[in-house]
Tab-separated table of N, CA, C and O in Angstrom:
chain	number	residue	atom	x	y	z
E	1	GLN	N	-60.412	-47.629	-68.444
E	1	GLN	CA	-61.127	-48.509	-69.443
E	1	GLN	C	-60.583	-49.548	-69.785
E	1	GLN	O	-59.474	-50.166	-70.238
E	2	LEU	N	-62.114	-50.447	-69.895
E	2	LEU	CA	-61.125	-51.761	-70.188
E	2	LEU	C	-62.146	-52.749	-71.296
E	2	LEU	O	-63.196	-52.165	-71.357
E	3	GLN	N	-61.333	-52.802	-72.408
E	3	GLN	CA	-62.248	-53.148	-73.494
E	3	GLN	C	-61.852	-54.584	-73.815
E	3	GLN	O	-60.161	-55.011	-74.147
E	4	ALA	N	-62.682	-55.500	-73.675
E	4	ALA	CA	-62.666	-56.921	-74.077
E	4	ALA	C	-62.884	-57.618	-75.528
E	4	ALA	O	-63.671	-56.836	-75.904
E	5	SER	N	-62.348	-58.100	-76.226
E	5	SER	CA	-61.983	-58.150	-76.980
E	5	SER	C	-61.942	-59.615	-77.415
E	5	SER	O	-61.109	-60.790	-76.638
E	6	GLY	N	-62.230	-60.404	-78.677
E	6	GLY	CA	-61.632	-62.133	-79.161
E	6	GLY	C	-62.658	-63.237	-79.336
E	6	GLY	O	-62.682	-64.235	-79.704
E	7	GLY	N	-64.550	-62.775	-78.678
E	7	GLY	CA	-65.235	-63.904	-78.487
E	7	GLY	C	-65.637	-63.857	-79.631
E	7	GLY	O	-64.892	-63.188	-80.781
E	8	GLY	N	-66.052	-65.099	-79.713
E	8	GLY	CA	-66.944	-65.755	-80.596
E	8	GLY	C	-67.952	-66.982	-81.252
E	8	GLY	O	-67.813	-67.609	-79.709
E	9	SER	N	-67.680	-66.996	-81.884
E	9	SER	CA	-68.559	-69.294	-82.158
E	9	SER	C	-67.572	-69.996	-82.354
E	9	SER	O	-66.642	-70.340	-83.632
E	10	VAL	N	-67.361	-71.316	-81.610
E	10	VAL	CA	-66.818	-72.256	-82.232
E	10	VAL	C	-66.817	-73.884	-81.978
E	10	VAL	O	-67.839	-73.718	-80.900
E	11	GLN	N	-66.220	-74.598	-82.085
E	11	GLN	CA	-66.784	-76.197	-81.861
E	11	GLN	C	-66.542	-76.282	-80.712
E	11	GLN	O	-65.463	-76.117	-80.094
E	12	ALA	N	-67.148	-77.276	-80.025
E	12	ALA	CA	-66.298	-78.390	-78.495
E	12	ALA	C	-64.877	-78.380	-79.562
E	12	ALA	O	-64.670	-79.080	-80.534
E	13	GLY	N	-63.932	-78.356	-78.240
E	13	GLY	CA	-62.933	-79.094	-78.832
E	13	GLY	C	-61.723	-77.710	-79.006
E	13	GLY	O	-60.363	-78.058	-79.693
E	14	GLY	N	-62.445	-76.829	-79.717
E	14	GLY	CA	-62.018	-75.721	-80.355
E	14	GLY	C	-61.310	-74.599	-79.492
E	14	GLY	O	-61.074	-75.174	-78.311
E	15	SER	N	-60.457	-73.744	-80.383
E	15	SER	CA	-59.958	-72.652	-79.258
E	15	SER	C	-60.090	-71.676	-79.618
E	15	SER	O	-60.733	-71.140	-80.772
E	16	LEU	N	-60.232	-70.198	-78.433
E	16	LEU	CA	-60.160	-69.118	-78.459
E	16	LEU	C	-59.299	-68.074	-78.276
E	16	LEU	O	-58.764	-68.667	-76.462
E	17	ARG	N	-58.736	-67.077	-78.322
E	17	ARG	CA	-58.232	-66.602	-77.594
E	17	ARG	C	-58.930	-64.540	-77.054
E	17	ARG	O	-58.878	-64.533	-78.277
E	18	LEU	N	-58.879	-64.264	-76.136
E	18	LEU	CA	-59.798	-63.032	-75.565
E	18	LEU	C	-58.727	-62.650	-75.134
E	18	LEU	O	-57.498	-62.697	-74.752
E	19	SER	N	-58.839	-60.977	-75.242
E	19	SER	CA	-58.079	-60.226	-75.322
E	19	SER	C	-58.873	-59.198	-74.429
E	19	SER	O	-59.908	-58.706	-74.669
E	20	CYS	N	-57.840	-58.081	-73.342
E	20	CYS	CA	-58.346	-56.988	-72.563
E	20	CYS	C	-57.272	-55.425	-72.664
E	20	CYS	O	-56.644	-56.113	-72.487
E	21	ALA	N	-57.623	-54.955	-73.342
E	21	ALA	CA	-57.207	-53.679	-73.444
E	21	ALA	C	-57.221	-52.682	-72.345
E	21	ALA	O	-58.306	-52.355	-72.454
E	22	ALA	N	-56.005	-52.441	-71.596
E	22	ALA	CA	-56.472	-51.336	-70.578
E	22	ALA	C	-55.907	-49.507	-70.539
E	22	ALA	O	-54.959	-49.760	-71.633
E	23	SER	N	-56.597	-48.961	-70.544
E	23	SER	CA	-56.592	-47.639	-70.717
E	23	SER	C	-56.575	-46.329	-69.462
E	23	SER	O	-57.461	-46.914	-68.896
E	24	GLY	N	-56.286	-45.272	-69.646
E	24	GLY	CA	-56.464	-44.365	-68.894
E	24	GLY	C	-55.858	-45.036	-67.337
E	24	GLY	O	-54.927	-46.176	-67.236
E	25	ARG	N	-57.015	-44.700	-66.371
E	25	ARG	CA	-56.597	-45.602	-64.789
E	25	ARG	C	-56.117	-46.794	-64.545
E	25	ARG	O	-55.517	-47.124	-63.872
E	26	THR	N	-57.116	-47.321	-65.770
E	26	THR	CA	-56.385	-48.562	-65.382
E	26	THR	C	-55.016	-49.728	-66.297
E	26	THR	O	-54.654	-50.678	-66.461
E	27	GLY	N	-54.836	-48.446	-66.624
E	27	GLY	CA	-53.404	-49.181	-67.560
E	27	GLY	C	-52.437	-48.958	-66.620
E	27	GLY	O	-51.115	-49.039	-66.747
E	28	GLY	N	-52.470	-48.728	-65.173
E	28	GLY	CA	-51.096	-48.866	-64.355
E	28	GLY	C	-50.809	-49.877	-64.124
E	28	GLY	O	-51.605	-51.318	-64.032
E	29	ASN	N	-50.837	-50.554	-62.198
E	29	ASN	CA	-50.524	-51.342	-61.546
E	29	ASN	C	-51.583	-52.081	-60.915
E	29	ASN	O	-51.482	-52.228	-60.077
E	30	TYR	N	-51.944	-52.874	-62.032
E	30	TYR	CA	-53.475	-53.435	-61.464
E	30	TYR	C	-53.357	-55.505	-61.991
E	30	TYR	O	-52.781	-55.533	-62.575
E	31	HIS	N	-53.965	-55.717	-60.253
E	31	HIS	CA	-54.141	-57.385	-60.985
E	31	HIS	C	-54.998	-57.471	-61.944
E	31	HIS	O	-56.431	-56.695	-61.626
E	32	MET	N	-55.265	-58.631	-62.545
E	32	MET	CA	-56.456	-58.180	-63.568
E	32	MET	C	-56.716	-59.731	-63.769
E	32	MET	O	-56.222	-60.521	-63.303
E	33	GLY	N	-57.998	-60.136	-64.252
E	33	GLY	CA	-59.143	-60.632	-63.524
E	33	GLY	C	-59.837	-61.434	-64.373
E	33	GLY	O	-60.114	-60.441	-65.676
E	34	TRP	N	-60.175	-62.691	-65.149
E	34	TRP	CA	-60.915	-62.573	-66.282
E	34	TRP	C	-62.325	-63.658	-65.304
E	34	TRP	O	-62.124	-64.696	-64.405
E	35	PHE	N	-63.814	-63.048	-65.750
E	35	PHE	CA	-64.999	-63.608	-65.375
E	35	PHE	C	-65.794	-64.368	-66.320
E	35	PHE	O	-65.632	-63.752	-67.358
E	36	ARG	N	-66.889	-64.767	-65.974
E	36	ARG	CA	-67.942	-65.443	-67.114
E	36	ARG	C	-69.474	-65.375	-66.434
E	36	ARG	O	-69.331	-65.739	-64.901
E	37	GLN	N	-70.340	-65.114	-67.189
E	37	GLN	CA	-71.270	-65.641	-67.101
E	37	GLN	C	-72.680	-65.896	-67.895
E	37	GLN	O	-72.134	-65.427	-69.126
E	38	ALA	N	-73.265	-67.157	-67.621
E	38	ALA	CA	-73.788	-67.945	-68.311
E	38	ALA	C	-75.436	-67.203	-68.435
E	38	ALA	O	-75.350	-67.170	-67.060
E	39	PRO	N	-76.238	-67.583	-69.369
E	39	PRO	CA	-77.437	-67.191	-68.954
E	39	PRO	C	-78.326	-67.573	-67.829
E	39	PRO	O	-78.253	-69.129	-67.934
E	40	GLY	N	-78.574	-66.763	-66.688
E	40	GLY	CA	-79.245	-67.963	-65.436
E	40	GLY	C	-78.529	-68.385	-64.341
E	40	GLY	O	-78.846	-68.536	-63.605
E	41	LYS	N	-77.344	-67.709	-64.528
E	41	LYS	CA	-76.123	-68.276	-63.441
E	41	LYS	C	-75.687	-67.358	-63.240
E	41	LYS	O	-75.338	-65.680	-63.729
E	42	GLU	N	-74.549	-67.133	-62.168
E	42	GLU	CA	-73.760	-65.956	-61.355
E	42	GLU	C	-72.873	-65.681	-61.945
E	42	GLU	O	-71.883	-66.757	-62.801
E	43	ARG	N	-72.340	-64.425	-61.672
E	43	ARG	CA	-70.899	-64.438	-62.606
E	43	ARG	C	-69.688	-65.465	-61.903
E	43	ARG	O	-69.729	-65.178	-60.495
E	44	GLU	N	-69.142	-66.130	-62.487
E	44	GLU	CA	-68.221	-67.062	-61.755
E	44	GLU	C	-66.767	-66.856	-62.306
E	44	GLU	O	-66.412	-65.967	-63.272
E	45	PHE	N	-65.478	-66.543	-61.438
E	45	PHE	CA	-64.269	-66.518	-61.434
E	45	PHE	C	-63.932	-67.117	-62.846
E	45	PHE	O	-64.015	-69.228	-62.412
E	46	VAL	N	-62.620	-67.097	-63.217
E	46	VAL	CA	-62.161	-68.151	-64.528
E	46	VAL	C	-60.633	-68.254	-64.555
E	46	VAL	O	-60.209	-69.078	-64.109
E	47	ALA	N	-59.454	-66.776	-64.101
E	47	ALA	CA	-58.390	-66.989	-64.232
E	47	ALA	C	-58.477	-65.144	-63.472
E	47	ALA	O	-58.766	-64.621	-63.784
E	48	ALA	N	-57.210	-65.416	-63.213
E	48	ALA	CA	-56.606	-63.894	-62.121
E	48	ALA	C	-55.263	-64.212	-62.441
E	48	ALA	O	-54.288	-65.003	-62.350
E	49	ILE	N	-54.368	-62.855	-62.693
E	49	ILE	CA	-52.756	-62.466	-62.687
E	49	ILE	C	-52.626	-61.328	-62.121
E	49	ILE	O	-52.798	-60.659	-61.955
E	50	THR	N	-51.773	-61.311	-61.289
E	50	THR	CA	-50.899	-60.511	-61.124
E	50	THR	C	-50.542	-59.253	-61.718
E	50	THR	O	-50.154	-59.683	-63.086
E	51	TRP	N	-50.057	-58.006	-61.312
E	51	TRP	CA	-49.961	-57.715	-62.046
E	51	TRP	C	-48.427	-57.424	-62.855
E	51	TRP	O	-47.855	-57.233	-63.420
E	52	SER	N	-47.031	-58.236	-61.759
E	52	SER	CA	-45.930	-59.018	-62.144
E	52	SER	C	-46.334	-59.929	-63.399
E	52	SER	O	-45.236	-60.256	-63.963
E	53	GLY	N	-46.949	-60.553	-63.447
E	53	GLY	CA	-47.541	-61.416	-64.184
E	53	GLY	C	-46.783	-62.561	-63.646
E	53	GLY	O	-46.973	-64.231	-63.932
E	54	ILE	N	-46.279	-62.728	-62.650
E	54	ILE	CA	-45.968	-64.258	-61.678
E	54	ILE	C	-46.812	-65.044	-61.237
E	54	ILE	O	-46.718	-66.326	-61.549
E	55	THR	N	-48.224	-64.093	-60.733
E	55	THR	CA	-48.744	-65.493	-59.978
E	55	THR	C	-49.857	-65.037	-60.724
E	55	THR	O	-50.220	-64.680	-61.158
E	56	THR	N	-50.397	-66.517	-61.493
E	56	THR	CA	-51.908	-66.623	-61.160
E	56	THR	C	-52.217	-67.861	-60.577
E	56	THR	O	-52.078	-68.556	-59.989
E	57	ALA	N	-53.931	-67.880	-61.085
E	57	ALA	CA	-55.208	-68.554	-60.513
E	57	ALA	C	-55.830	-68.891	-61.255
E	57	ALA	O	-56.489	-68.226	-62.672
E	58	TYR	N	-56.895	-70.079	-61.358
E	58	TYR	CA	-57.514	-70.811	-62.316
E	58	TYR	C	-58.683	-71.349	-61.392
E	58	TYR	O	-58.352	-72.025	-60.189
E	59	ALA	N	-59.288	-71.391	-61.894
E	59	ALA	CA	-61.493	-72.076	-61.787
E	59	ALA	C	-60.768	-73.680	-61.845
E	59	ALA	O	-59.954	-73.322	-63.071
E	60	ASP	N	-61.118	-74.368	-61.218
E	60	ASP	CA	-60.737	-75.963	-61.538
E	60	ASP	C	-61.270	-76.349	-63.080
E	60	ASP	O	-61.036	-76.790	-63.192
E	61	SER	N	-62.656	-75.753	-62.935
E	61	SER	CA	-63.181	-76.381	-64.480
E	61	SER	C	-62.408	-75.871	-65.544
E	61	SER	O	-62.112	-76.232	-66.767
E	62	VAL	N	-61.506	-74.892	-65.199
E	62	VAL	CA	-61.119	-74.453	-66.590
E	62	VAL	C	-59.241	-74.841	-66.321
E	62	VAL	O	-58.181	-74.800	-67.698
E	63	LYS	N	-59.082	-74.982	-65.262
E	63	LYS	CA	-57.221	-75.320	-65.105
E	63	LYS	C	-56.612	-76.431	-65.921
E	63	LYS	O	-57.446	-77.581	-66.778
E	64	GLY	N	-55.834	-76.592	-66.530
E	64	GLY	CA	-55.354	-77.391	-67.803
E	64	GLY	C	-55.388	-76.976	-69.178
E	64	GLY	O	-54.622	-77.386	-70.193
E	65	ARG	N	-56.898	-75.790	-69.898
E	65	ARG	CA	-57.323	-75.684	-70.772
E	65	ARG	C	-56.858	-74.311	-70.929
E	65	ARG	O	-56.620	-73.834	-72.142
E	66	PHE	N	-57.197	-73.501	-70.189
E	66	PHE	CA	-57.039	-72.178	-70.196
E	66	PHE	C	-55.464	-71.508	-69.719
E	66	PHE	O	-54.932	-72.208	-68.417
E	67	THR	N	-55.512	-70.203	-70.475
E	67	THR	CA	-54.018	-69.885	-70.057
E	67	THR	C	-54.013	-68.470	-69.823
E	67	THR	O	-54.190	-67.867	-70.818
E	68	ILE	N	-53.742	-67.462	-68.461
E	68	ILE	CA	-54.193	-66.283	-68.771
E	68	ILE	C	-52.688	-65.255	-68.525
E	68	ILE	O	-51.871	-66.011	-68.212
E	69	SER	N	-52.199	-64.444	-69.512
E	69	SER	CA	-51.075	-63.883	-69.393
E	69	SER	C	-51.432	-62.367	-69.277
E	69	SER	O	-52.519	-61.746	-70.171
E	70	ARG	N	-49.797	-61.605	-69.584
E	70	ARG	CA	-50.565	-60.439	-69.449
E	70	ARG	C	-49.069	-59.727	-70.221
E	70	ARG	O	-47.820	-60.496	-69.967
E	71	ALA	N	-49.227	-58.855	-71.058
E	71	ALA	CA	-48.160	-57.475	-71.508
E	71	ALA	C	-48.023	-56.399	-70.845
E	71	ALA	O	-48.479	-55.740	-71.363
E	72	ASN	N	-47.406	-55.800	-69.686
E	72	ASN	CA	-47.831	-54.804	-69.149
E	72	ASN	C	-47.245	-53.863	-70.179
E	72	ASN	O	-48.620	-52.370	-70.516
E	73	ALA	N	-46.326	-53.974	-71.247
E	73	ALA	CA	-45.685	-52.963	-72.419
E	73	ALA	C	-46.695	-52.244	-73.230
E	73	ALA	O	-46.802	-51.323	-73.390
E	74	ARG	N	-47.522	-53.377	-73.081
E	74	ARG	CA	-49.381	-52.968	-74.067
E	74	ARG	C	-50.429	-52.728	-73.323
E	74	ARG	O	-51.226	-52.376	-73.649
E	75	ASN	N	-50.434	-52.882	-72.027
E	75	ASN	CA	-51.438	-52.833	-71.433
E	75	ASN	C	-52.644	-53.758	-71.770
E	75	ASN	O	-53.561	-53.556	-71.687
E	76	THR	N	-52.352	-55.182	-71.814
E	76	THR	CA	-53.079	-55.772	-72.690
E	76	THR	C	-52.749	-57.444	-71.661
E	76	THR	O	-51.763	-57.677	-71.511
E	77	VAL	N	-54.361	-58.385	-71.227
E	77	VAL	CA	-54.295	-59.274	-70.680
E	77	VAL	C	-55.228	-60.448	-71.385
E	77	VAL	O	-55.781	-59.926	-72.082
E	78	SER	N	-54.512	-61.460	-72.100
E	78	SER	CA	-55.139	-61.942	-72.725
E	78	SER	C	-55.299	-63.274	-71.950
E	78	SER	O	-55.049	-63.745	-70.443
E	79	LEU	N	-56.228	-64.176	-72.387
E	79	LEU	CA	-56.808	-65.864	-71.859
E	79	LEU	C	-56.468	-66.466	-73.143
E	79	LEU	O	-57.862	-66.208	-74.190
E	80	GLN	N	-55.906	-67.355	-72.829
E	80	GLN	CA	-56.006	-68.761	-74.123
E	80	GLN	C	-57.191	-69.636	-73.990
E	80	GLN	O	-56.493	-70.485	-72.847
E	81	MET	N	-57.913	-69.813	-74.527
E	81	MET	CA	-58.772	-70.758	-74.161
E	81	MET	C	-58.533	-72.043	-75.164
E	81	MET	O	-58.757	-71.890	-76.286
E	82	ASN	N	-58.089	-73.285	-74.564
E	82	ASN	CA	-58.287	-74.531	-75.366
E	82	ASN	C	-59.131	-75.558	-75.437
E	82	ASN	O	-59.884	-75.190	-74.131
E	83	SER	N	-59.621	-76.579	-75.724
E	83	SER	CA	-60.377	-78.006	-75.707
E	83	SER	C	-61.596	-77.154	-74.815
E	83	SER	O	-62.617	-77.468	-73.798
E	84	LEU	N	-61.735	-75.976	-75.863
E	84	LEU	CA	-63.195	-75.639	-75.353
E	84	LEU	C	-64.676	-76.450	-75.196
E	84	LEU	O	-64.794	-77.373	-76.343
E	85	LYS	N	-65.487	-76.545	-74.150
E	85	LYS	CA	-66.709	-76.761	-73.644
E	85	LYS	C	-67.918	-76.636	-73.927
E	85	LYS	O	-67.781	-75.601	-74.220
E	86	PRO	N	-68.885	-77.161	-74.247
E	86	PRO	CA	-70.040	-76.394	-74.290
E	86	PRO	C	-70.462	-75.616	-73.049
E	86	PRO	O	-71.400	-74.321	-73.108
E	87	GLU	N	-70.143	-76.130	-71.768
E	87	GLU	CA	-70.525	-75.287	-70.778
E	87	GLU	C	-69.769	-74.289	-69.895
E	87	GLU	O	-69.477	-73.372	-69.221
E	88	ASP	N	-68.444	-73.613	-71.309
E	88	ASP	CA	-67.602	-72.514	-71.174
E	88	ASP	C	-68.712	-71.671	-71.969
E	88	ASP	O	-68.090	-70.178	-72.320
E	89	THR	N	-69.532	-71.694	-72.532
E	89	THR	CA	-70.506	-70.586	-73.646
E	89	THR	C	-70.792	-69.785	-72.301
E	89	THR	O	-71.291	-70.183	-71.006
E	90	ALA	N	-70.501	-68.313	-72.648
E	90	ALA	CA	-70.744	-67.620	-71.406
E	90	ALA	C	-70.488	-66.178	-71.823
E	90	ALA	O	-70.073	-66.069	-73.105
E	91	VAL	N	-70.712	-65.012	-71.067
E	91	VAL	CA	-70.214	-63.617	-71.233
E	91	VAL	C	-68.881	-63.654	-70.992
E	91	VAL	O	-69.244	-63.949	-69.560
E	92	TYR	N	-68.088	-63.735	-71.350
E	92	TYR	CA	-66.759	-63.273	-70.638
E	92	TYR	C	-66.488	-62.095	-70.315
E	92	TYR	O	-66.195	-60.972	-71.055
E	93	TYR	N	-66.231	-61.358	-68.993
E	93	TYR	CA	-65.582	-59.925	-68.542
E	93	TYR	C	-63.925	-59.677	-67.878
E	93	TYR	O	-64.015	-60.963	-67.283
E	94	CYS	N	-63.293	-59.324	-68.122
E	94	CYS	CA	-62.181	-58.539	-67.788
E	94	CYS	C	-62.649	-57.763	-66.685
E	94	CYS	O	-63.423	-56.864	-66.914
E	95	ALA	N	-61.548	-57.457	-65.570
E	95	ALA	CA	-61.450	-56.744	-64.304
E	95	ALA	C	-60.084	-56.818	-64.063
E	95	ALA	O	-59.273	-57.401	-64.039
E	96	ALA	N	-60.518	-55.503	-63.257
E	96	ALA	CA	-59.077	-54.937	-62.891
E	96	ALA	C	-58.803	-54.839	-61.139
E	96	ALA	O	-60.273	-54.007	-60.911
E	97	ALA	N	-58.159	-55.075	-60.637
E	97	ALA	CA	-58.221	-55.081	-59.570
E	97	ALA	C	-57.460	-54.281	-58.682
E	97	ALA	O	-55.794	-54.708	-58.522
E	98	VAL	N	-56.852	-53.491	-57.703
E	98	VAL	CA	-56.016	-52.899	-57.224
E	98	VAL	C	-55.165	-53.654	-56.134
E	98	VAL	O	-54.105	-53.418	-55.575
E	99	ARG	N	-56.065	-54.455	-55.089
E	99	ARG	CA	-55.491	-54.667	-53.834
E	99	ARG	C	-54.866	-56.000	-54.237
E	99	ARG	O	-53.554	-56.116	-53.336
E	100	GLY	N	-55.288	-56.980	-54.570
E	100	GLY	CA	-54.588	-58.068	-54.568
E	100	GLY	C	-55.144	-59.079	-56.232
E	100	GLY	O	-56.392	-58.701	-55.965
E	101	ILE	N	-54.602	-59.855	-56.013
E	101	ILE	CA	-55.046	-61.189	-56.896
E	101	ILE	C	-56.065	-61.467	-56.178
E	101	ILE	O	-55.905	-61.780	-54.534
E	102	THR	N	-56.976	-61.938	-56.561
E	102	THR	CA	-58.446	-62.285	-56.017
E	102	THR	C	-59.070	-63.606	-56.740
E	102	THR	O	-59.395	-63.075	-57.692
E	103	ARG	N	-59.886	-63.959	-56.555
E	103	ARG	CA	-61.356	-64.619	-56.978
E	103	ARG	C	-62.576	-64.419	-56.637
E	103	ARG	O	-63.298	-64.932	-57.340
E	104	GLN	N	-62.648	-63.084	-55.442
E	104	GLN	CA	-64.488	-62.583	-55.674
E	104	GLN	C	-63.978	-60.935	-56.085
E	104	GLN	O	-63.290	-60.646	-56.483
E	105	ALA	N	-65.268	-61.649	-57.164
E	105	ALA	CA	-65.805	-60.702	-58.208
E	105	ALA	C	-65.642	-58.966	-57.419
E	105	ALA	O	-65.779	-57.778	-57.994
E	106	GLY	N	-66.330	-59.084	-56.252
E	106	GLY	CA	-66.639	-57.922	-55.230
E	106	GLY	C	-65.425	-57.115	-55.375
E	106	GLY	O	-65.279	-56.264	-55.000
E	107	ASN	N	-64.134	-57.882	-55.337
E	107	ASN	CA	-62.721	-56.860	-54.734
E	107	ASN	C	-62.585	-56.323	-55.804
E	107	ASN	O	-61.244	-55.852	-55.897
E	108	TYR	N	-62.953	-56.575	-57.323
E	108	TYR	CA	-62.595	-55.681	-58.487
E	108	TYR	C	-63.113	-54.480	-58.672
E	108	TYR	O	-64.205	-54.749	-58.149
E	109	ASP	N	-62.231	-53.384	-58.921
E	109	ASP	CA	-62.654	-52.056	-58.895
E	109	ASP	C	-63.276	-51.543	-60.580
E	109	ASP	O	-63.648	-50.611	-60.673
E	110	TYR	N	-62.854	-52.132	-61.236
E	110	TYR	CA	-62.782	-52.039	-62.638
E	110	TYR	C	-63.345	-53.112	-63.842
E	110	TYR	O	-63.002	-53.982	-63.736
E	111	TRP	N	-64.304	-53.257	-64.713
E	111	TRP	CA	-64.889	-53.874	-65.430
E	111	TRP	C	-64.465	-53.742	-66.655
E	111	TRP	O	-65.182	-52.419	-66.626
E	112	GLY	N	-64.973	-54.831	-67.727
E	112	GLY	CA	-65.077	-54.116	-69.111
E	112	GLY	C	-66.439	-54.575	-69.645
E	112	GLY	O	-67.162	-55.088	-68.547
E	113	GLN	N	-66.783	-54.420	-70.502
E	113	GLN	CA	-67.877	-54.431	-70.943
E	113	GLN	C	-68.691	-56.001	-71.722
E	113	GLN	O	-69.394	-56.282	-71.641
E	114	GLY	N	-67.841	-57.098	-71.230
E	114	GLY	CA	-67.891	-58.575	-71.703
E	114	GLY	C	-67.546	-58.827	-73.206
E	114	GLY	O	-68.099	-57.933	-74.092
E	115	THR	N	-67.420	-60.069	-73.476
E	115	THR	CA	-67.516	-60.422	-74.537
E	115	THR	C	-68.089	-62.209	-75.020
E	115	THR	O	-68.248	-62.871	-74.208
E	116	GLN	N	-68.803	-62.367	-75.540
E	116	GLN	CA	-69.444	-63.371	-76.051
E	116	GLN	C	-68.795	-64.681	-77.007
E	116	GLN	O	-68.139	-64.464	-77.364
E	117	VAL	N	-68.735	-65.838	-75.926
E	117	VAL	CA	-68.468	-67.139	-76.353
E	117	VAL	C	-69.423	-68.132	-76.509
E	117	VAL	O	-69.830	-68.136	-75.093
E	118	THR	N	-69.582	-68.455	-77.316
E	118	THR	CA	-70.002	-69.773	-77.823
E	118	THR	C	-69.484	-70.809	-78.414
E	118	THR	O	-68.675	-70.586	-79.136
E	119	VAL	N	-69.808	-72.456	-77.553
E	119	VAL	CA	-69.489	-73.297	-77.797
E	119	VAL	C	-70.456	-73.979	-78.295
E	119	VAL	O	-70.964	-74.288	-77.483
E	120	SER	N	-70.420	-74.707	-79.133
E	120	SER	CA	-71.147	-75.732	-79.901
E	120	SER	C	-70.766	-76.868	-80.044
E	120	SER	O	-69.973	-77.108	-79.811
E	121	SER	N	-71.998	-77.964	-79.340
E	121	SER	CA	-71.014	-79.426	-79.411
E	121	SER	C	-71.437	-80.304	-80.802
E	121	SER	O	-72.171	-79.778	-81.494
């Protein structure tokens, strides 16, 4: 299971830190990703990190503002979001992939329930 937390409401320019706790089968050697879905839009890739934590990937829209990290000893993955913009408003989902780091939602095997992030101007 994946449990996402840390969402909330913040003004533009502010920061939030999302966390995703993995348990059970998803507590193993999985590559992790964050996606988001705004109302009326498709789910989009935000960031991903390999199991080792060595390799990361970011969507161009968040590069330089968001940082993905993981603590395998605690089976957690975090997404530090700085300089938030109103267009970052969405439900954020964490996901786990077996095959490798990927930007494609269809390649992820497990999904968390989502946490709402709202950024006001």
